[in-house]
mmCIF file with all atom_site columns, C-alpha atoms in Angstrom:
data_model
loop_
_atom_site.group_PDB
_atom_site.id
_atom_site.type_symbol
_atom_site.label_atom_id
_atom_site.label_alt_id
_atom_site.label_comp_id
_atom_site.label_asym_id
_atom_site.label_entity_id
_atom_site.label_seq_id
_atom_site.pdbx_PDB_ins_code
_atom_site.Cartn_x
_atom_site.Cartn_y
_atom_site.Cartn_z
_atom_site.occupancy
_atom_site.B_iso_or_equiv
_atom_site.pdbx_formal_charge
_atom_site.auth_seq_id
_atom_site.auth_comp_id
_atom_site.auth_asym_id
_atom_site.auth_atom_id
_atom_site.pdbx_PDB_model_num
ATOM 1   C CA . UNK A 1 1   ? 59.953  15.551  6.487   1.00 0.00 ? 1   UNK A CA 1
ATOM 2   C CA . UNK A 1 2   ? 58.228  12.197  6.767   1.00 0.00 ? 2   UNK A CA 1
ATOM 3   C CA . UNK A 1 3   ? 56.915  13.200  10.197  1.00 0.00 ? 3   UNK A CA 1
ATOM 4   C CA . UNK A 1 4   ? 55.574  16.479  8.747   1.00 0.00 ? 4   UNK A CA 1
ATOM 5   C CA . UNK A 1 5   ? 53.709  14.680  5.919   1.00 0.00 ? 5   UNK A CA 1
ATOM 6   C CA . UNK A 1 6   ? 52.206  12.232  8.401   1.00 0.00 ? 6   UNK A CA 1
ATOM 7   C CA . UNK A 1 7   ? 51.100  15.152  10.564  1.00 0.00 ? 7   UNK A CA 1
ATOM 8   C CA . UNK A 1 8   ? 49.431  16.866  7.597   1.00 0.00 ? 8   UNK A CA 1
ATOM 9   C CA . UNK A 1 9   ? 47.652  13.631  6.630   1.00 0.00 ? 9   UNK A CA 1
ATOM 10  C CA . UNK A 1 10  ? 46.268  13.230  10.154  1.00 0.00 ? 10  UNK A CA 1
ATOM 11  C CA . UNK A 1 11  ? 45.152  16.876  10.193  1.00 0.00 ? 11  UNK A CA 1
ATOM 12  C CA . UNK A 1 12  ? 43.197  16.615  6.924   1.00 0.00 ? 12  UNK A CA 1
ATOM 13  C CA . UNK A 1 13  ? 41.683  13.281  7.979   1.00 0.00 ? 13  UNK A CA 1
ATOM 14  C CA . UNK A 1 14  ? 40.351  14.886  11.155  1.00 0.00 ? 14  UNK A CA 1
ATOM 15  C CA . UNK A 1 15  ? 38.948  17.857  9.182   1.00 0.00 ? 15  UNK A CA 1
ATOM 16  C CA . UNK A 1 16  ? 37.282  15.536  6.670   1.00 0.00 ? 16  UNK A CA 1
ATOM 17  C CA . UNK A 1 17  ? 35.684  13.389  9.388   1.00 0.00 ? 17  UNK A CA 1
ATOM 18  C CA . UNK A 1 18  ? 34.438  16.486  11.189  1.00 0.00 ? 18  UNK A CA 1
ATOM 19  C CA . UNK A 1 19  ? 32.907  17.806  7.970   1.00 0.00 ? 19  UNK A CA 1
ATOM 20  C CA . UNK A 1 20  ? 31.174  14.493  7.323   1.00 0.00 ? 20  UNK A CA 1
ATOM 21  C CA . UNK A 1 21  ? 29.690  14.517  10.813  1.00 0.00 ? 21  UNK A CA 1
ATOM 22  C CA . UNK A 1 22  ? 28.464  18.089  10.366  1.00 0.00 ? 22  UNK A CA 1
ATOM 23  C CA . UNK A 1 23  ? 26.806  17.161  7.071   1.00 0.00 ? 23  UNK A CA 1
ATOM 24  C CA . UNK A 1 24  ? 25.141  14.241  8.813   1.00 0.00 ? 24  UNK A CA 1
ATOM 25  C CA . UNK A 1 25  ? 23.937  16.494  11.609  1.00 0.00 ? 25  UNK A CA 1
ATOM 26  C CA . UNK A 1 26  ? 22.571  19.011  9.133   1.00 0.00 ? 26  UNK A CA 1
ATOM 27  C CA . UNK A 1 27  ? 20.295  16.341  7.708   1.00 0.00 ? 27  UNK A CA 1
ATOM 28  C CA . UNK A 1 28  ? 17.298  16.118  10.059  1.00 0.00 ? 28  UNK A CA 1
ATOM 29  C CA . UNK A 1 29  ? 16.933  12.753  11.784  1.00 0.00 ? 29  UNK A CA 1
ATOM 30  C CA . UNK A 1 30  ? 14.038  10.731  10.455  1.00 0.00 ? 30  UNK A CA 1
ATOM 31  C CA . UNK A 1 31  ? 12.781  7.170   10.706  1.00 0.00 ? 31  UNK A CA 1
ATOM 32  C CA . UNK A 1 32  ? 11.565  7.408   7.114   1.00 0.00 ? 32  UNK A CA 1
ATOM 33  C CA . UNK A 1 33  ? 13.419  5.401   4.486   1.00 0.00 ? 33  UNK A CA 1
ATOM 34  C CA . UNK A 1 34  ? 15.058  7.585   1.830   1.00 0.00 ? 34  UNK A CA 1
ATOM 35  C CA . UNK A 1 35  ? 14.037  5.160   -0.881  1.00 0.00 ? 35  UNK A CA 1
ATOM 36  C CA . UNK A 1 36  ? 12.020  1.971   -0.942  1.00 0.00 ? 36  UNK A CA 1
ATOM 37  C CA . UNK A 1 37  ? 12.065  -0.343  -3.940  1.00 0.00 ? 37  UNK A CA 1
ATOM 38  C CA . UNK A 1 38  ? 11.547  -3.927  -5.096  1.00 0.00 ? 38  UNK A CA 1
ATOM 39  C CA . UNK A 1 39  ? 14.364  -5.907  -6.634  1.00 0.00 ? 39  UNK A CA 1
ATOM 40  C CA . UNK A 1 40  ? 14.754  -9.374  -8.134  1.00 0.00 ? 40  UNK A CA 1
ATOM 41  C CA . UNK A 1 41  ? 17.265  -11.509 -6.275  1.00 0.00 ? 41  UNK A CA 1
ATOM 42  C CA . UNK A 1 42  ? 18.643  -14.986 -6.902  1.00 0.00 ? 42  UNK A CA 1
ATOM 43  C CA . UNK A 1 43  ? 17.303  -17.492 -4.399  1.00 0.00 ? 43  UNK A CA 1
ATOM 44  C CA . UNK A 1 44  ? 18.519  -21.101 -4.587  1.00 0.00 ? 44  UNK A CA 1
ATOM 45  C CA . UNK A 1 45  ? 17.869  -22.114 -8.212  1.00 0.00 ? 45  UNK A CA 1
ATOM 46  C CA . UNK A 1 46  ? 15.103  -19.547 -8.728  1.00 0.00 ? 46  UNK A CA 1
ATOM 47  C CA . UNK A 1 47  ? 14.342  -15.959 -7.772  1.00 0.00 ? 47  UNK A CA 1
ATOM 48  C CA . UNK A 1 48  ? 12.709  -13.843 -5.090  1.00 0.00 ? 48  UNK A CA 1
ATOM 49  C CA . UNK A 1 49  ? 11.312  -10.333 -4.935  1.00 0.00 ? 49  UNK A CA 1
ATOM 50  C CA . UNK A 1 50  ? 12.878  -8.389  -2.090  1.00 0.00 ? 50  UNK A CA 1
ATOM 51  C CA . UNK A 1 51  ? 11.889  -5.029  -0.681  1.00 0.00 ? 51  UNK A CA 1
ATOM 52  C CA . UNK A 1 52  ? 14.954  -2.848  -0.096  1.00 0.00 ? 52  UNK A CA 1
ATOM 53  C CA . UNK A 1 53  ? 15.195  0.269   2.067   1.00 0.00 ? 53  UNK A CA 1
ATOM 54  C CA . UNK A 1 54  ? 18.031  2.734   1.670   1.00 0.00 ? 54  UNK A CA 1
ATOM 55  C CA . UNK A 1 55  ? 18.716  5.360   4.309   1.00 0.00 ? 55  UNK A CA 1
ATOM 56  C CA . UNK A 1 56  ? 21.228  8.199   4.696   1.00 0.00 ? 56  UNK A CA 1
ATOM 57  C CA . UNK A 1 57  ? 24.574  6.954   6.088   1.00 0.00 ? 57  UNK A CA 1
ATOM 58  C CA . UNK A 1 58  ? 23.129  3.498   6.774   1.00 0.00 ? 58  UNK A CA 1
ATOM 59  C CA . UNK A 1 59  ? 23.539  0.132   5.131   1.00 0.00 ? 59  UNK A CA 1
ATOM 60  C CA . UNK A 1 60  ? 20.642  -0.934  2.921   1.00 0.00 ? 60  UNK A CA 1
ATOM 61  C CA . UNK A 1 61  ? 18.083  -3.111  4.675   1.00 0.00 ? 61  UNK A CA 1
ATOM 62  C CA . UNK A 1 62  ? 16.361  -5.913  2.817   1.00 0.00 ? 62  UNK A CA 1
ATOM 63  C CA . UNK A 1 63  ? 13.115  -7.734  3.505   1.00 0.00 ? 63  UNK A CA 1
ATOM 64  C CA . UNK A 1 64  ? 12.885  -11.050 1.677   1.00 0.00 ? 64  UNK A CA 1
ATOM 65  C CA . UNK A 1 65  ? 9.677   -12.342 3.224   1.00 0.00 ? 65  UNK A CA 1
ATOM 66  C CA . UNK A 1 66  ? 6.268   -10.710 3.605   1.00 0.00 ? 66  UNK A CA 1
ATOM 67  C CA . UNK A 1 67  ? 6.791   -9.338  7.103   1.00 0.00 ? 67  UNK A CA 1
ATOM 68  C CA . UNK A 1 68  ? 6.976   -5.721  5.932   1.00 0.00 ? 68  UNK A CA 1
ATOM 69  C CA . UNK A 1 69  ? 9.055   -4.363  8.789   1.00 0.00 ? 69  UNK A CA 1
ATOM 70  C CA . UNK A 1 70  ? 10.587  -1.972  6.249   1.00 0.00 ? 70  UNK A CA 1
ATOM 71  C CA . UNK A 1 71  ? 7.190   -0.368  5.634   1.00 0.00 ? 71  UNK A CA 1
ATOM 72  C CA . UNK A 1 72  ? 6.463   0.640   9.236   1.00 0.00 ? 72  UNK A CA 1
ATOM 73  C CA . UNK A 1 73  ? 7.791   4.158   8.740   1.00 0.00 ? 73  UNK A CA 1
ATOM 74  C CA . UNK A 1 74  ? 7.238   4.598   4.994   1.00 0.00 ? 74  UNK A CA 1
ATOM 75  C CA . UNK A 1 75  ? 5.159   7.492   3.688   1.00 0.00 ? 75  UNK A CA 1
ATOM 76  C CA . UNK A 1 76  ? 2.092   7.091   1.504   1.00 0.00 ? 76  UNK A CA 1
ATOM 77  C CA . UNK A 1 77  ? 4.036   8.335   -1.517  1.00 0.00 ? 77  UNK A CA 1
ATOM 78  C CA . UNK A 1 78  ? 6.794   5.793   -0.904  1.00 0.00 ? 78  UNK A CA 1
ATOM 79  C CA . UNK A 1 79  ? 4.211   3.015   -0.764  1.00 0.00 ? 79  UNK A CA 1
ATOM 80  C CA . UNK A 1 80  ? 2.558   4.258   -3.965  1.00 0.00 ? 80  UNK A CA 1
ATOM 81  C CA . UNK A 1 81  ? 5.952   4.336   -5.708  1.00 0.00 ? 81  UNK A CA 1
ATOM 82  C CA . UNK A 1 82  ? 6.689   0.822   -4.456  1.00 0.00 ? 82  UNK A CA 1
ATOM 83  C CA . UNK A 1 83  ? 3.386   -0.451  -5.888  1.00 0.00 ? 83  UNK A CA 1
ATOM 84  C CA . UNK A 1 84  ? 4.281   1.127   -9.250  1.00 0.00 ? 84  UNK A CA 1
ATOM 85  C CA . UNK A 1 85  ? 7.638   -0.620  -9.011  1.00 0.00 ? 85  UNK A CA 1
ATOM 86  C CA . UNK A 1 86  ? 5.979   -3.986  -8.309  1.00 0.00 ? 86  UNK A CA 1
ATOM 87  C CA . UNK A 1 87  ? 3.581   -3.609  -11.251 1.00 0.00 ? 87  UNK A CA 1
ATOM 88  C CA . UNK A 1 88  ? 6.631   -3.535  -13.529 1.00 0.00 ? 88  UNK A CA 1
ATOM 89  C CA . UNK A 1 89  ? 7.115   -7.264  -12.881 1.00 0.00 ? 89  UNK A CA 1
ATOM 90  C CA . UNK A 1 90  ? 4.005   -8.012  -14.957 1.00 0.00 ? 90  UNK A CA 1
ATOM 91  C CA . UNK A 1 91  ? 5.885   -10.036 -17.572 1.00 0.00 ? 91  UNK A CA 1
ATOM 92  C CA . UNK A 1 92  ? 8.322   -11.784 -15.250 1.00 0.00 ? 92  UNK A CA 1
ATOM 93  C CA . UNK A 1 93  ? 7.432   -15.459 -15.414 1.00 0.00 ? 93  UNK A CA 1
ATOM 94  C CA . UNK A 1 94  ? 10.465  -16.580 -13.381 1.00 0.00 ? 94  UNK A CA 1
ATOM 95  C CA . UNK A 1 95  ? 9.542   -19.013 -10.634 1.00 0.00 ? 95  UNK A CA 1
ATOM 96  C CA . UNK A 1 96  ? 9.723   -17.757 -7.081  1.00 0.00 ? 96  UNK A CA 1
ATOM 97  C CA . UNK A 1 97  ? 11.891  -19.873 -4.815  1.00 0.00 ? 97  UNK A CA 1
ATOM 98  C CA . UNK A 1 98  ? 9.041   -19.808 -2.282  1.00 0.00 ? 98  UNK A CA 1
ATOM 99  C CA . UNK A 1 99  ? 6.549   -22.684 -2.443  1.00 0.00 ? 99  UNK A CA 1
ATOM 100 C CA . UNK A 1 100 ? 2.816   -22.090 -2.180  1.00 0.00 ? 100 UNK A CA 1
ATOM 101 C CA . UNK A 1 101 ? 2.048   -21.675 1.508   1.00 0.00 ? 101 UNK A CA 1
ATOM 102 C CA . UNK A 1 102 ? -0.983  -20.785 3.614   1.00 0.00 ? 102 UNK A CA 1
ATOM 103 C CA . UNK A 1 103 ? -0.569  -17.493 5.477   1.00 0.00 ? 103 UNK A CA 1
ATOM 104 C CA . UNK A 1 104 ? -3.800  -17.825 7.463   1.00 0.00 ? 104 UNK A CA 1
ATOM 105 C CA . UNK A 1 105 ? -4.629  -20.241 10.266  1.00 0.00 ? 105 UNK A CA 1
ATOM 106 C CA . UNK A 1 106 ? -8.286  -20.159 9.284   1.00 0.00 ? 106 UNK A CA 1
ATOM 107 C CA . UNK A 1 107 ? -7.528  -21.325 5.731   1.00 0.00 ? 107 UNK A CA 1
ATOM 108 C CA . UNK A 1 108 ? -4.975  -24.031 6.579   1.00 0.00 ? 108 UNK A CA 1
ATOM 109 C CA . UNK A 1 109 ? -7.686  -26.689 6.338   1.00 0.00 ? 109 UNK A CA 1
ATOM 110 C CA . UNK A 1 110 ? -7.792  -26.055 2.564   1.00 0.00 ? 110 UNK A CA 1
ATOM 111 C CA . UNK A 1 111 ? -4.072  -26.640 1.987   1.00 0.00 ? 111 UNK A CA 1
ATOM 112 C CA . UNK A 1 112 ? -4.472  -30.226 0.780   1.00 0.00 ? 112 UNK A CA 1
ATOM 113 C CA . UNK A 1 113 ? -6.943  -29.144 -1.906  1.00 0.00 ? 113 UNK A CA 1
ATOM 114 C CA . UNK A 1 114 ? -4.521  -26.661 -3.498  1.00 0.00 ? 114 UNK A CA 1
ATOM 115 C CA . UNK A 1 115 ? -3.089  -27.983 -6.757  1.00 0.00 ? 115 UNK A CA 1
ATOM 116 C CA . UNK A 1 116 ? -0.463  -25.296 -7.324  1.00 0.00 ? 116 UNK A CA 1
ATOM 117 C CA . UNK A 1 117 ? 2.864   -25.823 -5.600  1.00 0.00 ? 117 UNK A CA 1
ATOM 118 C CA . UNK A 1 118 ? 4.767   -22.820 -7.019  1.00 0.00 ? 118 UNK A CA 1
ATOM 119 C CA . UNK A 1 119 ? 4.115   -19.313 -8.288  1.00 0.00 ? 119 UNK A CA 1
ATOM 120 C CA . UNK A 1 120 ? 5.861   -16.798 -10.531 1.00 0.00 ? 120 UNK A CA 1
ATOM 121 C CA . UNK A 1 121 ? 7.345   -13.416 -9.675  1.00 0.00 ? 121 UNK A CA 1
ATOM 122 C CA . UNK A 1 122 ? 4.304   -11.896 -11.419 1.00 0.00 ? 122 UNK A CA 1
ATOM 123 C CA . UNK A 1 123 ? 2.074   -13.385 -8.755  1.00 0.00 ? 123 UNK A CA 1
ATOM 124 C CA . UNK A 1 124 ? 4.557   -12.569 -6.018  1.00 0.00 ? 124 UNK A CA 1
ATOM 125 C CA . UNK A 1 125 ? 4.441   -8.912  -7.105  1.00 0.00 ? 125 UNK A CA 1
ATOM 126 C CA . UNK A 1 126 ? 0.642   -8.870  -6.782  1.00 0.00 ? 126 UNK A CA 1
ATOM 127 C CA . UNK A 1 127 ? 0.859   -10.628 -3.428  1.00 0.00 ? 127 UNK A CA 1
ATOM 128 C CA . UNK A 1 128 ? 3.232   -7.934  -2.198  1.00 0.00 ? 128 UNK A CA 1
ATOM 129 C CA . UNK A 1 129 ? 0.777   -5.266  -3.358  1.00 0.00 ? 129 UNK A CA 1
ATOM 130 C CA . UNK A 1 130 ? -1.989  -6.971  -1.377  1.00 0.00 ? 130 UNK A CA 1
ATOM 131 C CA . UNK A 1 131 ? 0.075   -6.743  1.792   1.00 0.00 ? 131 UNK A CA 1
ATOM 132 C CA . UNK A 1 132 ? 0.952   -3.082  1.269   1.00 0.00 ? 132 UNK A CA 1
ATOM 133 C CA . UNK A 1 133 ? -2.671  -2.107  0.657   1.00 0.00 ? 133 UNK A CA 1
ATOM 134 C CA . UNK A 1 134 ? -4.540  -4.433  3.022   1.00 0.00 ? 134 UNK A CA 1
ATOM 135 C CA . UNK A 1 135 ? -1.974  -5.297  5.737   1.00 0.00 ? 135 UNK A CA 1
ATOM 136 C CA . UNK A 1 136 ? -3.090  -8.193  7.960   1.00 0.00 ? 136 UNK A CA 1
ATOM 137 C CA . UNK A 1 137 ? -6.427  -8.419  6.131   1.00 0.00 ? 137 UNK A CA 1
ATOM 138 C CA . UNK A 1 138 ? -4.557  -9.631  3.033   1.00 0.00 ? 138 UNK A CA 1
ATOM 139 C CA . UNK A 1 139 ? -3.297  -13.013 4.298   1.00 0.00 ? 139 UNK A CA 1
ATOM 140 C CA . UNK A 1 140 ? -6.072  -13.546 6.842   1.00 0.00 ? 140 UNK A CA 1
ATOM 141 C CA . UNK A 1 141 ? -9.040  -12.840 4.544   1.00 0.00 ? 141 UNK A CA 1
ATOM 142 C CA . UNK A 1 142 ? -8.350  -11.610 1.006   1.00 0.00 ? 142 UNK A CA 1
ATOM 143 C CA . UNK A 1 143 ? -5.443  -13.800 -0.127  1.00 0.00 ? 143 UNK A CA 1
ATOM 144 C CA . UNK A 1 144 ? -4.489  -16.608 2.275   1.00 0.00 ? 144 UNK A CA 1
ATOM 145 C CA . UNK A 1 145 ? -2.568  -18.413 -0.502  1.00 0.00 ? 145 UNK A CA 1
ATOM 146 C CA . UNK A 1 146 ? -0.468  -16.925 -3.345  1.00 0.00 ? 146 UNK A CA 1
ATOM 147 C CA . UNK A 1 147 ? -2.708  -18.765 -5.801  1.00 0.00 ? 147 UNK A CA 1
ATOM 148 C CA . UNK A 1 148 ? -5.055  -17.090 -8.303  1.00 0.00 ? 148 UNK A CA 1
ATOM 149 C CA . UNK A 1 149 ? -8.387  -18.710 -9.151  1.00 0.00 ? 149 UNK A CA 1
ATOM 150 C CA . UNK A 1 150 ? -10.850 -18.358 -12.050 1.00 0.00 ? 150 UNK A CA 1
ATOM 151 C CA . UNK A 1 151 ? -14.391 -18.584 -10.655 1.00 0.00 ? 151 UNK A CA 1
ATOM 152 C CA . UNK A 1 152 ? -15.915 -19.236 -14.105 1.00 0.00 ? 152 UNK A CA 1
ATOM 153 C CA . UNK A 1 153 ? -13.718 -22.144 -15.162 1.00 0.00 ? 153 UNK A CA 1
ATOM 154 C CA . UNK A 1 154 ? -13.327 -23.146 -11.499 1.00 0.00 ? 154 UNK A CA 1
ATOM 155 C CA . UNK A 1 155 ? -9.607  -23.727 -11.756 1.00 0.00 ? 155 UNK A CA 1
ATOM 156 C CA . UNK A 1 156 ? -6.335  -22.332 -10.468 1.00 0.00 ? 156 UNK A CA 1
ATOM 157 C CA . UNK A 1 157 ? -4.490  -20.102 -12.928 1.00 0.00 ? 157 UNK A CA 1
ATOM 158 C CA . UNK A 1 158 ? -0.951  -19.869 -11.538 1.00 0.00 ? 158 UNK A CA 1
ATOM 159 C CA . UNK A 1 159 ? 0.328   -21.363 -14.814 1.00 0.00 ? 159 UNK A CA 1
ATOM 160 C CA . UNK A 1 160 ? -2.044  -19.510 -17.161 1.00 0.00 ? 160 UNK A CA 1
ATOM 161 C CA . UNK A 1 161 ? -0.067  -16.452 -18.245 1.00 0.00 ? 161 UNK A CA 1
ATOM 162 C CA . UNK A 1 162 ? -2.905  -15.065 -20.376 1.00 0.00 ? 162 UNK A CA 1
ATOM 163 C CA . UNK A 1 163 ? -5.271  -14.967 -17.410 1.00 0.00 ? 163 UNK A CA 1
ATOM 164 C CA . UNK A 1 164 ? -2.545  -13.639 -15.110 1.00 0.00 ? 164 UNK A CA 1
ATOM 165 C CA . UNK A 1 165 ? -2.145  -10.786 -17.622 1.00 0.00 ? 165 UNK A CA 1
ATOM 166 C CA . UNK A 1 166 ? -5.881  -10.088 -17.272 1.00 0.00 ? 166 UNK A CA 1
ATOM 167 C CA . UNK A 1 167 ? -5.508  -9.962  -13.491 1.00 0.00 ? 167 UNK A CA 1
ATOM 168 C CA . UNK A 1 168 ? -2.614  -7.536  -13.886 1.00 0.00 ? 168 UNK A CA 1
ATOM 169 C CA . UNK A 1 169 ? -4.770  -5.306  -16.085 1.00 0.00 ? 169 UNK A CA 1
ATOM 170 C CA . UNK A 1 170 ? -7.423  -5.259  -13.351 1.00 0.00 ? 170 UNK A CA 1
ATOM 171 C CA . UNK A 1 171 ? -4.813  -4.372  -10.713 1.00 0.00 ? 171 UNK A CA 1
ATOM 172 C CA . UNK A 1 172 ? -3.284  -1.615  -12.864 1.00 0.00 ? 172 UNK A CA 1
ATOM 173 C CA . UNK A 1 173 ? -6.662  0.002   -13.554 1.00 0.00 ? 173 UNK A CA 1
ATOM 174 C CA . UNK A 1 174 ? -7.539  -0.252  -9.847  1.00 0.00 ? 174 UNK A CA 1
ATOM 175 C CA . UNK A 1 175 ? -4.177  1.290   -8.943  1.00 0.00 ? 175 UNK A CA 1
ATOM 176 C CA . UNK A 1 176 ? -4.517  4.254   -11.322 1.00 0.00 ? 176 UNK A CA 1
ATOM 177 C CA . UNK A 1 177 ? -8.016  5.016   -10.030 1.00 0.00 ? 177 UNK A CA 1
ATOM 178 C CA . UNK A 1 178 ? -6.989  4.898   -6.382  1.00 0.00 ? 178 UNK A CA 1
ATOM 179 C CA . UNK A 1 179 ? -3.767  6.808   -7.001  1.00 0.00 ? 179 UNK A CA 1
ATOM 180 C CA . UNK A 1 180 ? -5.876  9.692   -8.314  1.00 0.00 ? 180 UNK A CA 1
ATOM 181 C CA . UNK A 1 181 ? -8.083  9.442   -5.228  1.00 0.00 ? 181 UNK A CA 1
ATOM 182 C CA . UNK A 1 182 ? -5.093  9.437   -2.885  1.00 0.00 ? 182 UNK A CA 1
ATOM 183 C CA . UNK A 1 183 ? -5.806  5.848   -1.820  1.00 0.00 ? 183 UNK A CA 1
ATOM 184 C CA . UNK A 1 184 ? -8.742  6.884   0.331   1.00 0.00 ? 184 UNK A CA 1
ATOM 185 C CA . UNK A 1 185 ? -11.839 4.714   0.845   1.00 0.00 ? 185 UNK A CA 1
ATOM 186 C CA . UNK A 1 186 ? -10.682 1.945   -1.456  1.00 0.00 ? 186 UNK A CA 1
ATOM 187 C CA . UNK A 1 187 ? -11.457 -1.752  -1.562  1.00 0.00 ? 187 UNK A CA 1
ATOM 188 C CA . UNK A 1 188 ? -10.211 -4.922  -3.262  1.00 0.00 ? 188 UNK A CA 1
ATOM 189 C CA . UNK A 1 189 ? -9.132  -4.995  -6.939  1.00 0.00 ? 189 UNK A CA 1
ATOM 190 C CA . UNK A 1 190 ? -10.854 -8.264  -7.868  1.00 0.00 ? 190 UNK A CA 1
ATOM 191 C CA . UNK A 1 191 ? -14.380 -7.423  -6.649  1.00 0.00 ? 191 UNK A CA 1
ATOM 192 C CA . UNK A 1 192 ? -16.992 -8.142  -9.359  1.00 0.00 ? 192 UNK A CA 1
ATOM 193 C CA . UNK A 1 193 ? -14.469 -9.917  -11.589 1.00 0.00 ? 193 UNK A CA 1
ATOM 194 C CA . UNK A 1 194 ? -14.145 -13.578 -12.501 1.00 0.00 ? 194 UNK A CA 1
ATOM 195 C CA . UNK A 1 195 ? -10.887 -13.846 -10.556 1.00 0.00 ? 195 UNK A CA 1
ATOM 196 C CA . UNK A 1 196 ? -10.024 -14.149 -6.879  1.00 0.00 ? 196 UNK A CA 1
ATOM 197 C CA . UNK A 1 197 ? -7.252  -15.362 -4.619  1.00 0.00 ? 197 UNK A CA 1
ATOM 198 C CA . UNK A 1 198 ? -8.159  -18.938 -3.826  1.00 0.00 ? 198 UNK A CA 1
ATOM 199 C CA . UNK A 1 199 ? -10.171 -19.334 -0.601  1.00 0.00 ? 199 UNK A CA 1
ATOM 200 C CA . UNK A 1 200 ? -10.042 -15.572 -0.156  1.00 0.00 ? 200 UNK A CA 1
ATOM 201 C CA . UNK A 1 201 ? -12.880 -13.106 0.335   1.00 0.00 ? 201 UNK A CA 1
ATOM 202 C CA . UNK A 1 202 ? -13.716 -10.163 -1.949  1.00 0.00 ? 202 UNK A CA 1
ATOM 203 C CA . UNK A 1 203 ? -16.091 -8.650  0.589   1.00 0.00 ? 203 UNK A CA 1
ATOM 204 C CA . UNK A 1 204 ? -17.873 -5.508  -0.586  1.00 0.00 ? 204 UNK A CA 1
ATOM 205 C CA . UNK A 1 205 ? -18.265 -4.452  3.039   1.00 0.00 ? 205 UNK A CA 1
ATOM 206 C CA . UNK A 1 206 ? -14.553 -3.927  3.684   1.00 0.00 ? 206 UNK A CA 1
ATOM 207 C CA . UNK A 1 207 ? -13.447 -0.350  2.940   1.00 0.00 ? 207 UNK A CA 1
ATOM 208 C CA . UNK A 1 208 ? -9.957  0.969   3.679   1.00 0.00 ? 208 UNK A CA 1
ATOM 209 C CA . UNK A 1 209 ? -9.993  4.655   4.589   1.00 0.00 ? 209 UNK A CA 1
ATOM 210 C CA . UNK A 1 210 ? -6.253  4.914   3.979   1.00 0.00 ? 210 UNK A CA 1
ATOM 211 C CA . UNK A 1 211 ? -3.159  2.735   3.729   1.00 0.00 ? 211 UNK A CA 1
ATOM 212 C CA . UNK A 1 212 ? -3.208  0.590   6.881   1.00 0.00 ? 212 UNK A CA 1
ATOM 213 C CA . UNK A 1 213 ? -0.360  1.088   9.325   1.00 0.00 ? 213 UNK A CA 1
ATOM 214 C CA . UNK A 1 214 ? 1.703   -1.989  10.136  1.00 0.00 ? 214 UNK A CA 1
ATOM 215 C CA . UNK A 1 215 ? 3.223   -1.395  13.557  1.00 0.00 ? 215 UNK A CA 1
ATOM 216 C CA . UNK A 1 216 ? 6.536   -2.860  14.644  1.00 0.00 ? 216 UNK A CA 1
ATOM 217 C CA . UNK A 1 217 ? 4.951   -4.440  17.703  1.00 0.00 ? 217 UNK A CA 1
ATOM 218 C CA . UNK A 1 218 ? 2.040   -5.909  15.750  1.00 0.00 ? 218 UNK A CA 1
ATOM 219 C CA . UNK A 1 219 ? 1.221   -9.275  17.289  1.00 0.00 ? 219 UNK A CA 1
ATOM 220 C CA . UNK A 1 220 ? 0.504   -11.127 14.042  1.00 0.00 ? 220 UNK A CA 1
ATOM 221 C CA . UNK A 1 221 ? 3.276   -9.931  11.753  1.00 0.00 ? 221 UNK A CA 1
ATOM 222 C CA . UNK A 1 222 ? 2.000   -9.789  8.186   1.00 0.00 ? 222 UNK A CA 1
ATOM 223 C CA . UNK A 1 223 ? 3.298   -12.615 6.055   1.00 0.00 ? 223 UNK A CA 1
ATOM 224 C CA . UNK A 1 224 ? 5.194   -14.471 8.761   1.00 0.00 ? 224 UNK A CA 1
ATOM 225 C CA . UNK A 1 225 ? 4.358   -18.136 8.379   1.00 0.00 ? 225 UNK A CA 1
ATOM 226 C CA . UNK A 1 226 ? 1.743   -19.400 10.785  1.00 0.00 ? 226 UNK A CA 1
ATOM 227 C CA . UNK A 1 227 ? 2.799   -22.190 13.118  1.00 0.00 ? 227 UNK A CA 1
ATOM 228 C CA . UNK A 1 228 ? 2.132   -25.747 12.005  1.00 0.00 ? 228 UNK A CA 1
#
């Protein structure tokens, strides 16, 4: 009797595994992530925004820096949804565990003049949006440091939550406009405003025809720290 029960158990296990494999085969293979979202994670004594990719029958993959390898195969709609997700961190004043760092060789000479040493998850959310929308142009030209700057008062505003809220309003209005236009022929959110990313360029001449593609073999991986 015991042998018979064991035999039945093995039989149903084989049938179940075969069915699972068939279901997996019926789902067309794709490099696209099934979902892509931002989440707040504990990092040392503070927090960090992480981009998470979930995929059918695979373990979730997480990107905790700004390298964006999880975005290589994402669709435009997934990127738009991720930006909407990031804009929800508008009121999160938790400190990021990452210190202020220069992500551009050309701007490293300005590092000693930066007063801010930390930034909040609000600012980290905007910095992530920059990288999604502008790829390598974000750290190299538009936002070499995760530090916001008021050109009228001529001061950094990483600790000024009222002004950060104004920057968020600008980004949200820019996002809604470009979402309607399908993110075609768009440019930087902070053009013609009092705010900028410190030592960055809000060039009117730079137009993005579509979301830039970040390739897996890209020589200068977006967001990876430049060598000292």
